[in-house]
Amino acid sequence: MAREQVHKAVTDAPRTGALLFRPRLWVDLLSSQPLCFNMFGPLAADLELATTTLRQIWPDIRAVRDIRFEWSPGRIDATYTANRSAFDVFIEYDGDHGHSFIGIEVKYHEDLRGTPASNKDGLYVEIARDTAAFDPSTFHLLSALPLQQIWLDHLLALRMLDNSNDGWDAGTFVLLYPVGNTRCAVAGRDYGRCLIDSRTFEARTLDEVVQAMRLVTTDAWPDEVYARYLDAALVNTTITTLPPSEQPSPGGLCDR
C-alpha cells in the first residue's frame, strides 16, 4: 500500500510541485520522506482505517477525507508564506469544529539544523504579528535555527486558516518525531514557549502513531514500521556486535 502511494505522489509531483526525491524514496528508507509513506501510506489507502486510527490521537476527527504527501496549498504564493514550505503529511478531515486539517512535519534522525531561510524582508515576522499567536519578544528565536523550520510550517498552517477562500474551520500543525530524538523534543518544547495561543500547534511522537495503529488493526505493518524505525533494541543489538572502532560515540544515534 505504501508503494502505491509513493507511485501516485511521484506521478502527481509535476502537477502539485511536490519536492519528492526519487532515489531517496526507493533506497534511503531511513530518511524521513520514505518514513512518511511507510507510516501513513496504508492510512491514505484506507480512509476508514485512517479515521479509526487517527481518532485515537485526535478525538475530534469524525471522518478523514484525504491524506496527501509533501503538500502545500501554494508554493511561492504570497497568499501564504511565499516560499516552498510544505507539509510532509497533510490530513483533511471532518471534525467537531467543521472542515479541518492536520499538517505534519516529520523528523526522524534530523535535528532541525542546517541553513536558515532568508526572512523575506521581514515577511515572516509580519505574518506572525498578524496571527497574534506568538510572543513578539521571541521573534529573534523563531527566525533562527533550530526553531525556524517549525515556525515557517506553522505560519503556513495559520495562513491557511486566515484565508477564507480555503474554507478551513480548524487546523493544527504537528511536529512529529521519534522518542529518542531529544533535539526535536527540546525544539518542540522551546517552540511552544514562544506561543501566546498554542491551540494550533502540537509536538507528538511517531511512537504514539504506531501505538494508535496497533490499537485498531491486527495487520503486521504497524509492527514492521516499528521494527524498522523505532525499535531501539534492534539498533542496540547491532551496535554491540560492532568492533569498538566502528561503534558510535555516546549520545545516541538520533541526536546526530
PDB file of C-alpha atoms in Angstrom:
ATOM      1  CA  MET A   1       0.000   0.000   0.000  1.00  0.00           C
ATOM      2  CA  ALA A   2       2.842   2.408   0.779  1.00  0.00           C
ATOM      3  CA  ARG A   3       4.415   1.633  -2.601  1.00  0.00           C
ATOM      4  CA  GLU A   4       1.161   2.545  -4.374  1.00  0.00           C
ATOM      5  CA  GLN A   5       1.044   5.866  -2.520  1.00  0.00           C
ATOM      6  CA  VAL A   6       4.648   6.615  -3.500  1.00  0.00           C
ATOM      7  CA  HIS A   7       3.908   5.937  -7.168  1.00  0.00           C
ATOM      8  CA  LYS A   8       0.830   8.169  -7.022  1.00  0.00           C
ATOM      9  CA  ALA A   9       2.686  11.026  -5.310  1.00  0.00           C
ATOM     10  CA  VAL A  10       5.652  10.832  -7.704  1.00  0.00           C
ATOM     11  CA  THR A  11       3.330  10.752 -10.716  1.00  0.00           C
ATOM     12  CA  ASP A  12       1.414  13.775  -9.426  1.00  0.00           C
ATOM     13  CA  ALA A  13       4.555  15.723  -8.455  1.00  0.00           C
ATOM     14  CA  PRO A  14       4.905  17.712 -11.730  1.00  0.00           C
ATOM     15  CA  ARG A  15       1.350  18.979 -11.230  1.00  0.00           C
ATOM     16  CA  THR A  16       1.456  19.547  -7.472  1.00  0.00           C
ATOM     17  CA  GLY A  17       5.030  20.856  -7.274  1.00  0.00           C
ATOM     18  CA  ALA A  18       5.874  18.337  -4.548  1.00  0.00           C
ATOM     19  CA  LEU A  19       9.609  18.000  -3.913  1.00  0.00           C
ATOM     20  CA  LEU A  20       9.919  14.226  -3.989  1.00  0.00           C
ATOM     21  CA  PHE A  21      13.409  12.822  -4.427  1.00  0.00           C
ATOM     22  CA  ARG A  22      13.029   9.509  -6.251  1.00  0.00           C
ATOM     23  CA  PRO A  23      16.378   7.851  -5.455  1.00  0.00           C
ATOM     24  CA  ARG A  24      15.902   8.780  -1.811  1.00  0.00           C
ATOM     25  CA  LEU A  25      12.371   7.371  -1.782  1.00  0.00           C
ATOM     26  CA  TRP A  26      13.470   3.974  -3.053  1.00  0.00           C
ATOM     27  CA  VAL A  27      16.881   3.439  -1.469  1.00  0.00           C
ATOM     28  CA  ASP A  28      17.208   5.642   1.646  1.00  0.00           C
ATOM     29  CA  LEU A  29      14.425   4.112   3.700  1.00  0.00           C
ATOM     30  CA  LEU A  30      15.756   5.543   6.960  1.00  0.00           C
ATOM     31  CA  SER A  31      15.212   9.143   5.873  1.00  0.00           C
ATOM     32  CA  SER A  32      12.055  10.980   6.865  1.00  0.00           C
ATOM     33  CA  GLN A  33      10.451  11.143   3.407  1.00  0.00           C
ATOM     34  CA  PRO A  34      10.135   7.350   2.886  1.00  0.00           C
ATOM     35  CA  LEU A  35       9.145   7.086   6.548  1.00  0.00           C
ATOM     36  CA  CYS A  36       6.082   9.234   5.818  1.00  0.00           C
ATOM     37  CA  PHE A  37       4.913   6.838   3.118  1.00  0.00           C
ATOM     38  CA  ASN A  38       5.661   3.702   5.137  1.00  0.00           C
ATOM     39  CA  MET A  39       3.762   5.024   8.146  1.00  0.00           C
ATOM     40  CA  PHE A  40       0.882   6.922   6.548  1.00  0.00           C
ATOM     41  CA  GLY A  41       0.616   5.169   3.157  1.00  0.00           C
ATOM     42  CA  PRO A  42      -1.650   2.367   4.432  1.00  0.00           C
ATOM     43  CA  LEU A  43      -3.879   5.001   6.051  1.00  0.00           C
ATOM     44  CA  ALA A  44      -4.047   7.024   2.828  1.00  0.00           C
ATOM     45  CA  ALA A  45      -5.182   3.867   1.032  1.00  0.00           C
ATOM     46  CA  ASP A  46      -7.923   3.127   3.586  1.00  0.00           C
ATOM     47  CA  LEU A  47      -9.621   6.257   4.919  1.00  0.00           C
ATOM     48  CA  GLU A  48     -11.874   4.271   7.251  1.00  0.00           C
ATOM     49  CA  LEU A  49      -8.785   2.820   8.882  1.00  0.00           C
ATOM     50  CA  ALA A  50      -7.254   6.296   8.929  1.00  0.00           C
ATOM     51  CA  THR A  51     -10.296   7.693  10.706  1.00  0.00           C
ATOM     52  CA  THR A  52     -10.311   4.984  13.370  1.00  0.00           C
ATOM     53  CA  THR A  53      -6.545   5.169  13.857  1.00  0.00           C
ATOM     54  CA  LEU A  54      -6.065   8.913  13.974  1.00  0.00           C
ATOM     55  CA  ARG A  55      -9.098   9.411  16.205  1.00  0.00           C
ATOM     56  CA  GLN A  56      -7.097   7.637  18.929  1.00  0.00           C
ATOM     57  CA  ILE A  57      -4.762  10.658  18.911  1.00  0.00           C
ATOM     58  CA  TRP A  58      -7.099  13.445  17.792  1.00  0.00           C
ATOM     59  CA  PRO A  59     -10.580  12.611  19.178  1.00  0.00           C
ATOM     60  CA  ASP A  60     -12.254  15.468  17.281  1.00  0.00           C
ATOM     61  CA  ILE A  61     -11.826  13.551  13.991  1.00  0.00           C
ATOM     62  CA  ARG A  62     -15.166  12.309  12.651  1.00  0.00           C
ATOM     63  CA  ALA A  63     -14.098  11.232   9.159  1.00  0.00           C
ATOM     64  CA  VAL A  64     -10.761  11.515   7.339  1.00  0.00           C
ATOM     65  CA  ARG A  65     -11.392  12.729   3.791  1.00  0.00           C
ATOM     66  CA  ASP A  66      -7.893  12.681   2.306  1.00  0.00           C
ATOM     67  CA  ILE A  67      -4.216  12.167   3.150  1.00  0.00           C
ATOM     68  CA  ARG A  68      -1.597  13.855   0.948  1.00  0.00           C
ATOM     69  CA  PHE A  69       2.185  13.844   0.950  1.00  0.00           C
ATOM     70  CA  GLU A  70       4.590  16.780   0.552  1.00  0.00           C
ATOM     71  CA  TRP A  71       1.590  19.054   0.120  1.00  0.00           C
ATOM     72  CA  SER A  72       1.230  22.832   0.045  1.00  0.00           C
ATOM     73  CA  PRO A  73      -1.791  24.974  -0.863  1.00  0.00           C
ATOM     74  CA  GLY A  74       0.519  27.156  -2.971  1.00  0.00           C
ATOM     75  CA  ARG A  75       4.297  27.198  -3.248  1.00  0.00           C
ATOM     76  CA  ILE A  76       5.848  30.656  -3.758  1.00  0.00           C
ATOM     77  CA  ASP A  77       2.341  32.065  -3.295  1.00  0.00           C
ATOM     78  CA  ALA A  78       2.086  35.386  -1.451  1.00  0.00           C
ATOM     79  CA  THR A  79      -1.365  34.345  -0.252  1.00  0.00           C
ATOM     80  CA  TYR A  80       0.509  32.063   2.129  1.00  0.00           C
ATOM     81  CA  THR A  81       4.210  32.376   3.002  1.00  0.00           C
ATOM     82  CA  ALA A  82       5.698  32.997  -0.481  1.00  0.00           C
ATOM     83  CA  ASN A  83       8.195  30.159  -0.051  1.00  0.00           C
ATOM     84  CA  ARG A  84       8.386  26.433  -0.746  1.00  0.00           C
ATOM     85  CA  SER A  85       7.180  25.290   2.665  1.00  0.00           C
ATOM     86  CA  ALA A  86       5.017  22.167   2.531  1.00  0.00           C
ATOM     87  CA  PHE A  87       3.654  19.617   4.949  1.00  0.00           C
ATOM     88  CA  ASP A  88       5.263  16.175   4.842  1.00  0.00           C
ATOM     89  CA  VAL A  89       1.839  14.701   5.539  1.00  0.00           C
ATOM     90  CA  PHE A  90      -1.456  16.562   5.216  1.00  0.00           C
ATOM     91  CA  ILE A  91      -4.679  15.139   6.653  1.00  0.00           C
ATOM     92  CA  GLU A  92      -8.037  16.610   5.639  1.00  0.00           C
ATOM     93  CA  TYR A  93     -10.973  15.616   7.798  1.00  0.00           C
ATOM     94  CA  ASP A  94     -14.451  16.428   9.027  1.00  0.00           C
ATOM     95  CA  GLY A  95     -14.185  17.214  12.713  1.00  0.00           C
ATOM     96  CA  ASP A  96     -16.091  18.528  15.686  1.00  0.00           C
ATOM     97  CA  HIS A  97     -15.287  22.073  14.520  1.00  0.00           C
ATOM     98  CA  GLY A  98     -16.086  21.521  10.836  1.00  0.00           C
ATOM     99  CA  HIS A  99     -13.789  21.246   7.816  1.00  0.00           C
ATOM    100  CA  SER A 100     -10.390  20.649   9.422  1.00  0.00           C
ATOM    101  CA  PHE A 101      -6.798  19.711   8.706  1.00  0.00           C
ATOM    102  CA  ILE A 102      -3.641  18.435  10.354  1.00  0.00           C
ATOM    103  CA  GLY A 103      -0.382  19.478   8.693  1.00  0.00           C
ATOM    104  CA  ILE A 104       2.570  17.356   9.821  1.00  0.00           C
ATOM    105  CA  GLU A 105       6.330  17.906   9.689  1.00  0.00           C
ATOM    106  CA  VAL A 106       8.059  14.538  10.168  1.00  0.00           C
ATOM    107  CA  LYS A 107      11.569  14.233  11.555  1.00  0.00           C
ATOM    108  CA  TYR A 108      13.468  11.001  12.108  1.00  0.00           C
ATOM    109  CA  HIS A 109      17.188  11.411  12.818  1.00  0.00           C
ATOM    110  CA  GLU A 110      17.152  15.043  11.597  1.00  0.00           C
ATOM    111  CA  ASP A 111      17.975  17.660  14.210  1.00  0.00           C
ATOM    112  CA  LEU A 112      16.474  20.865  12.702  1.00  0.00           C
ATOM    113  CA  ARG A 113      19.927  22.241  11.932  1.00  0.00           C
ATOM    114  CA  GLY A 114      21.259  23.288   8.545  1.00  0.00           C
ATOM    115  CA  THR A 115      20.978  26.502   6.559  1.00  0.00           C
ATOM    116  CA  PRO A 116      18.346  29.007   7.731  1.00  0.00           C
ATOM    117  CA  ALA A 117      15.919  30.502   5.227  1.00  0.00           C
ATOM    118  CA  SER A 118      16.117  34.200   4.449  1.00  0.00           C
ATOM    119  CA  ASN A 119      13.423  36.218   6.182  1.00  0.00           C
ATOM    120  CA  LYS A 120      11.906  37.754   3.019  1.00  0.00           C
ATOM    121  CA  ASP A 121      12.381  41.361   4.174  1.00  0.00           C
ATOM    122  CA  GLY A 122      10.600  40.675   7.425  1.00  0.00           C
ATOM    123  CA  LEU A 123       7.596  38.952   5.809  1.00  0.00           C
ATOM    124  CA  TYR A 124       7.557  36.071   8.291  1.00  0.00           C
ATOM    125  CA  VAL A 125       7.571  38.397  11.282  1.00  0.00           C
ATOM    126  CA  GLU A 126       4.781  40.409   9.666  1.00  0.00           C
ATOM    127  CA  ILE A 127       2.703  37.255   9.176  1.00  0.00           C
ATOM    128  CA  ALA A 128       3.427  36.171  12.743  1.00  0.00           C
ATOM    129  CA  ARG A 129       2.277  39.532  14.116  1.00  0.00           C
ATOM    130  CA  ASP A 130      -0.963  39.285  12.144  1.00  0.00           C
ATOM    131  CA  THR A 131      -1.785  35.880  13.630  1.00  0.00           C
ATOM    132  CA  ALA A 132      -1.405  37.093  17.230  1.00  0.00           C
ATOM    133  CA  ALA A 133      -0.311  33.558  18.124  1.00  0.00           C
ATOM    134  CA  PHE A 134       3.271  34.446  19.080  1.00  0.00           C
ATOM    135  CA  ASP A 135       5.066  36.340  21.816  1.00  0.00           C
ATOM    136  CA  PRO A 136       6.731  39.201  19.864  1.00  0.00           C
ATOM    137  CA  SER A 137       9.745  39.111  22.176  1.00  0.00           C
ATOM    138  CA  THR A 138      10.607  35.667  20.758  1.00  0.00           C
ATOM    139  CA  PHE A 139      10.708  36.592  17.054  1.00  0.00           C
ATOM    140  CA  HIS A 140      14.514  36.525  17.083  1.00  0.00           C
ATOM    141  CA  LEU A 141      14.402  32.922  18.342  1.00  0.00           C
ATOM    142  CA  LEU A 142      11.772  31.882  15.820  1.00  0.00           C
ATOM    143  CA  SER A 143      13.750  33.432  12.958  1.00  0.00           C
ATOM    144  CA  ALA A 144      16.810  31.298  13.747  1.00  0.00           C
ATOM    145  CA  LEU A 145      17.567  27.600  13.824  1.00  0.00           C
ATOM    146  CA  PRO A 146      16.504  25.215  15.247  1.00  0.00           C
ATOM    147  CA  LEU A 147      13.026  26.772  15.560  1.00  0.00           C
ATOM    148  CA  GLN A 148      12.758  28.378  12.135  1.00  0.00           C
ATOM    149  CA  GLN A 149      11.522  25.399  10.129  1.00  0.00           C
ATOM    150  CA  ILE A 150       8.840  24.640  12.711  1.00  0.00           C
ATOM    151  CA  TRP A 151       7.831  28.301  12.583  1.00  0.00           C
ATOM    152  CA  LEU A 152       7.594  28.508   8.782  1.00  0.00           C
ATOM    153  CA  ASP A 153       5.409  25.403   8.563  1.00  0.00           C
ATOM    154  CA  HIS A 154       3.223  26.661  11.399  1.00  0.00           C
ATOM    155  CA  LEU A 155       2.880  30.033   9.652  1.00  0.00           C
ATOM    156  CA  LEU A 156       1.714  28.184   6.532  1.00  0.00           C
ATOM    157  CA  ALA A 157      -0.998  26.462   8.565  1.00  0.00           C
ATOM    158  CA  LEU A 158      -2.054  29.751  10.148  1.00  0.00           C
ATOM    159  CA  ARG A 159      -2.263  31.490   6.760  1.00  0.00           C
ATOM    160  CA  MET A 160      -4.495  28.690   5.502  1.00  0.00           C
ATOM    161  CA  LEU A 161      -6.816  29.249   8.441  1.00  0.00           C
ATOM    162  CA  ASP A 162      -6.849  33.010   7.813  1.00  0.00           C
ATOM    163  CA  ASN A 163      -7.668  32.617   4.108  1.00  0.00           C
ATOM    164  CA  SER A 164     -11.461  32.434   3.912  1.00  0.00           C
ATOM    165  CA  ASN A 165     -11.291  31.189   0.319  1.00  0.00           C
ATOM    166  CA  ASP A 166      -9.672  27.965   1.546  1.00  0.00           C
ATOM    167  CA  GLY A 167     -12.719  27.093   3.632  1.00  0.00           C
ATOM    168  CA  TRP A 168     -10.998  25.734   6.729  1.00  0.00           C
ATOM    169  CA  ASP A 169     -12.820  25.864  10.060  1.00  0.00           C
ATOM    170  CA  ALA A 170      -9.966  24.427  12.136  1.00  0.00           C
ATOM    171  CA  GLY A 171      -6.403  23.264  11.676  1.00  0.00           C
ATOM    172  CA  THR A 172      -3.349  22.092  13.570  1.00  0.00           C
ATOM    173  CA  PHE A 173       0.336  21.964  12.737  1.00  0.00           C
ATOM    174  CA  VAL A 174       2.127  18.959  14.252  1.00  0.00           C
ATOM    175  CA  LEU A 175       5.854  18.327  14.719  1.00  0.00           C
ATOM    176  CA  LEU A 176       6.247  14.536  14.679  1.00  0.00           C
ATOM    177  CA  TYR A 177       9.463  12.777  15.720  1.00  0.00           C
ATOM    178  CA  PRO A 178      10.552   9.558  17.445  1.00  0.00           C
ATOM    179  CA  VAL A 179      11.119   9.076  21.141  1.00  0.00           C
ATOM    180  CA  GLY A 180      14.886   9.396  21.470  1.00  0.00           C
ATOM    181  CA  ASN A 181      15.311  12.370  19.137  1.00  0.00           C
ATOM    182  CA  THR A 182      16.000  14.705  22.014  1.00  0.00           C
ATOM    183  CA  ARG A 183      16.883  17.681  19.835  1.00  0.00           C
ATOM    184  CA  CYS A 184      13.453  17.637  18.231  1.00  0.00           C
ATOM    185  CA  ALA A 185      11.845  17.150  21.634  1.00  0.00           C
ATOM    186  CA  VAL A 186      13.686  20.177  23.019  1.00  0.00           C
ATOM    187  CA  ALA A 187      12.891  22.243  19.920  1.00  0.00           C
ATOM    188  CA  GLY A 188       9.203  21.362  20.217  1.00  0.00           C
ATOM    189  CA  ARG A 189       9.215  22.365  23.870  1.00  0.00           C
ATOM    190  CA  ASP A 190      11.049  25.628  23.187  1.00  0.00           C
ATOM    191  CA  TYR A 191       8.778  26.451  20.267  1.00  0.00           C
ATOM    192  CA  GLY A 192       5.710  26.003  22.442  1.00  0.00           C
ATOM    193  CA  ARG A 193       7.137  28.547  24.861  1.00  0.00           C
ATOM    194  CA  CYS A 194       7.126  31.152  22.075  1.00  0.00           C
ATOM    195  CA  LEU A 195       3.358  30.889  21.640  1.00  0.00           C
ATOM    196  CA  ILE A 196       0.691  33.038  23.207  1.00  0.00           C
ATOM    197  CA  ASP A 197      -2.012  30.873  21.630  1.00  0.00           C
ATOM    198  CA  SER A 198      -0.935  27.224  21.346  1.00  0.00           C
ATOM    199  CA  ARG A 199      -4.206  25.752  20.055  1.00  0.00           C
ATOM    200  CA  THR A 200      -2.828  25.255  16.527  1.00  0.00           C
ATOM    201  CA  PHE A 201       0.468  23.574  17.444  1.00  0.00           C
ATOM    202  CA  GLU A 202       1.334  20.137  18.821  1.00  0.00           C
ATOM    203  CA  ALA A 203       4.548  18.170  19.263  1.00  0.00           C
ATOM    204  CA  ARG A 204       3.937  14.408  19.153  1.00  0.00           C
ATOM    205  CA  THR A 205       5.931  11.226  18.682  1.00  0.00           C
ATOM    206  CA  LEU A 206       5.961   8.650  15.922  1.00  0.00           C
ATOM    207  CA  ASP A 207       5.647   6.060  18.670  1.00  0.00           C
ATOM    208  CA  GLU A 208       2.174   7.421  19.512  1.00  0.00           C
ATOM    209  CA  VAL A 209       1.051   6.965  15.922  1.00  0.00           C
ATOM    210  CA  VAL A 210       2.289   3.373  15.756  1.00  0.00           C
ATOM    211  CA  GLN A 211       0.558   2.560  19.032  1.00  0.00           C
ATOM    212  CA  ALA A 212      -2.692   4.013  17.663  1.00  0.00           C
ATOM    213  CA  MET A 213      -2.295   1.780  14.599  1.00  0.00           C
ATOM    214  CA  ARG A 214      -1.776  -1.272  16.792  1.00  0.00           C
ATOM    215  CA  LEU A 215      -4.984  -0.496  18.674  1.00  0.00           C
ATOM    216  CA  VAL A 216      -7.154  -0.691  15.565  1.00  0.00           C
ATOM    217  CA  THR A 217      -5.595  -3.324  13.282  1.00  0.00           C
ATOM    218  CA  THR A 218      -4.139  -6.796  13.643  1.00  0.00           C
ATOM    219  CA  ASP A 219      -2.231  -6.457  10.364  1.00  0.00           C
ATOM    220  CA  ALA A 220       1.544  -6.801  10.534  1.00  0.00           C
ATOM    221  CA  TRP A 221       2.540  -3.453   9.039  1.00  0.00           C
ATOM    222  CA  PRO A 222       2.438  -1.364  12.262  1.00  0.00           C
ATOM    223  CA  ASP A 223       4.880  -3.809  13.848  1.00  0.00           C
ATOM    224  CA  GLU A 224       7.022  -3.720  10.715  1.00  0.00           C
ATOM    225  CA  VAL A 225       7.120   0.082  10.818  1.00  0.00           C
ATOM    226  CA  TYR A 226       8.035  -0.034  14.497  1.00  0.00           C
ATOM    227  CA  ALA A 227      10.798  -2.573  13.899  1.00  0.00           C
ATOM    228  CA  ARG A 228      12.304  -0.594  11.043  1.00  0.00           C
ATOM    229  CA  TYR A 229      12.187   2.864  12.577  1.00  0.00           C
ATOM    230  CA  LEU A 230      11.565   2.807  16.311  1.00  0.00           C
ATOM    231  CA  ASP A 231      12.760  -0.396  17.978  1.00  0.00           C
ATOM    232  CA  ALA A 232      15.899   0.713  19.796  1.00  0.00           C
ATOM    233  CA  ALA A 233      16.571  -2.854  20.951  1.00  0.00           C
ATOM    234  CA  LEU A 234      17.305  -3.913  17.377  1.00  0.00           C
ATOM    235  CA  VAL A 235      19.681  -0.985  16.890  1.00  0.00           C
ATOM    236  CA  ASN A 236      21.428  -1.548  20.205  1.00  0.00           C
ATOM    237  CA  THR A 237      21.882  -5.254  19.469  1.00  0.00           C
ATOM    238  CA  THR A 238      23.517  -4.387  16.164  1.00  0.00           C
ATOM    239  CA  ILE A 239      25.781  -1.801  17.776  1.00  0.00           C
ATOM    240  CA  THR A 240      27.020  -4.206  20.439  1.00  0.00           C
ATOM    241  CA  THR A 241      28.163  -6.615  17.732  1.00  0.00           C
ATOM    242  CA  LEU A 242      30.311  -3.973  16.040  1.00  0.00           C
ATOM    243  CA  PRO A 243      34.035  -3.745  16.783  1.00  0.00           C
ATOM    244  CA  PRO A 244      34.895  -0.831  19.112  1.00  0.00           C
ATOM    245  CA  SER A 245      36.363   1.229  16.272  1.00  0.00           C
ATOM    246  CA  GLU A 246      33.010   1.231  14.441  1.00  0.00           C
ATOM    247  CA  GLN A 247      30.709   1.915  17.372  1.00  0.00           C
ATOM    248  CA  PRO A 248      29.032   5.358  17.591  1.00  0.00           C
ATOM    249  CA  SER A 249      30.070   7.795  20.268  1.00  0.00           C
ATOM    250  CA  PRO A 250      27.834   8.224  23.349  1.00  0.00           C
ATOM    251  CA  GLY A 251      24.836  10.478  22.932  1.00  0.00           C
ATOM    252  CA  GLY A 252      22.505   8.393  20.805  1.00  0.00           C
ATOM    253  CA  LEU A 253      22.043   7.959  17.092  1.00  0.00           C
ATOM    254  CA  CYS A 254      19.068  10.280  16.881  1.00  0.00           C
ATOM    255  CA  ASP A 255      20.980  13.238  18.280  1.00  0.00           C
ATOM    256  CA  ARG A 256      23.268  13.402  15.261  1.00  0.00           C
TER     257      ARG A 256
END
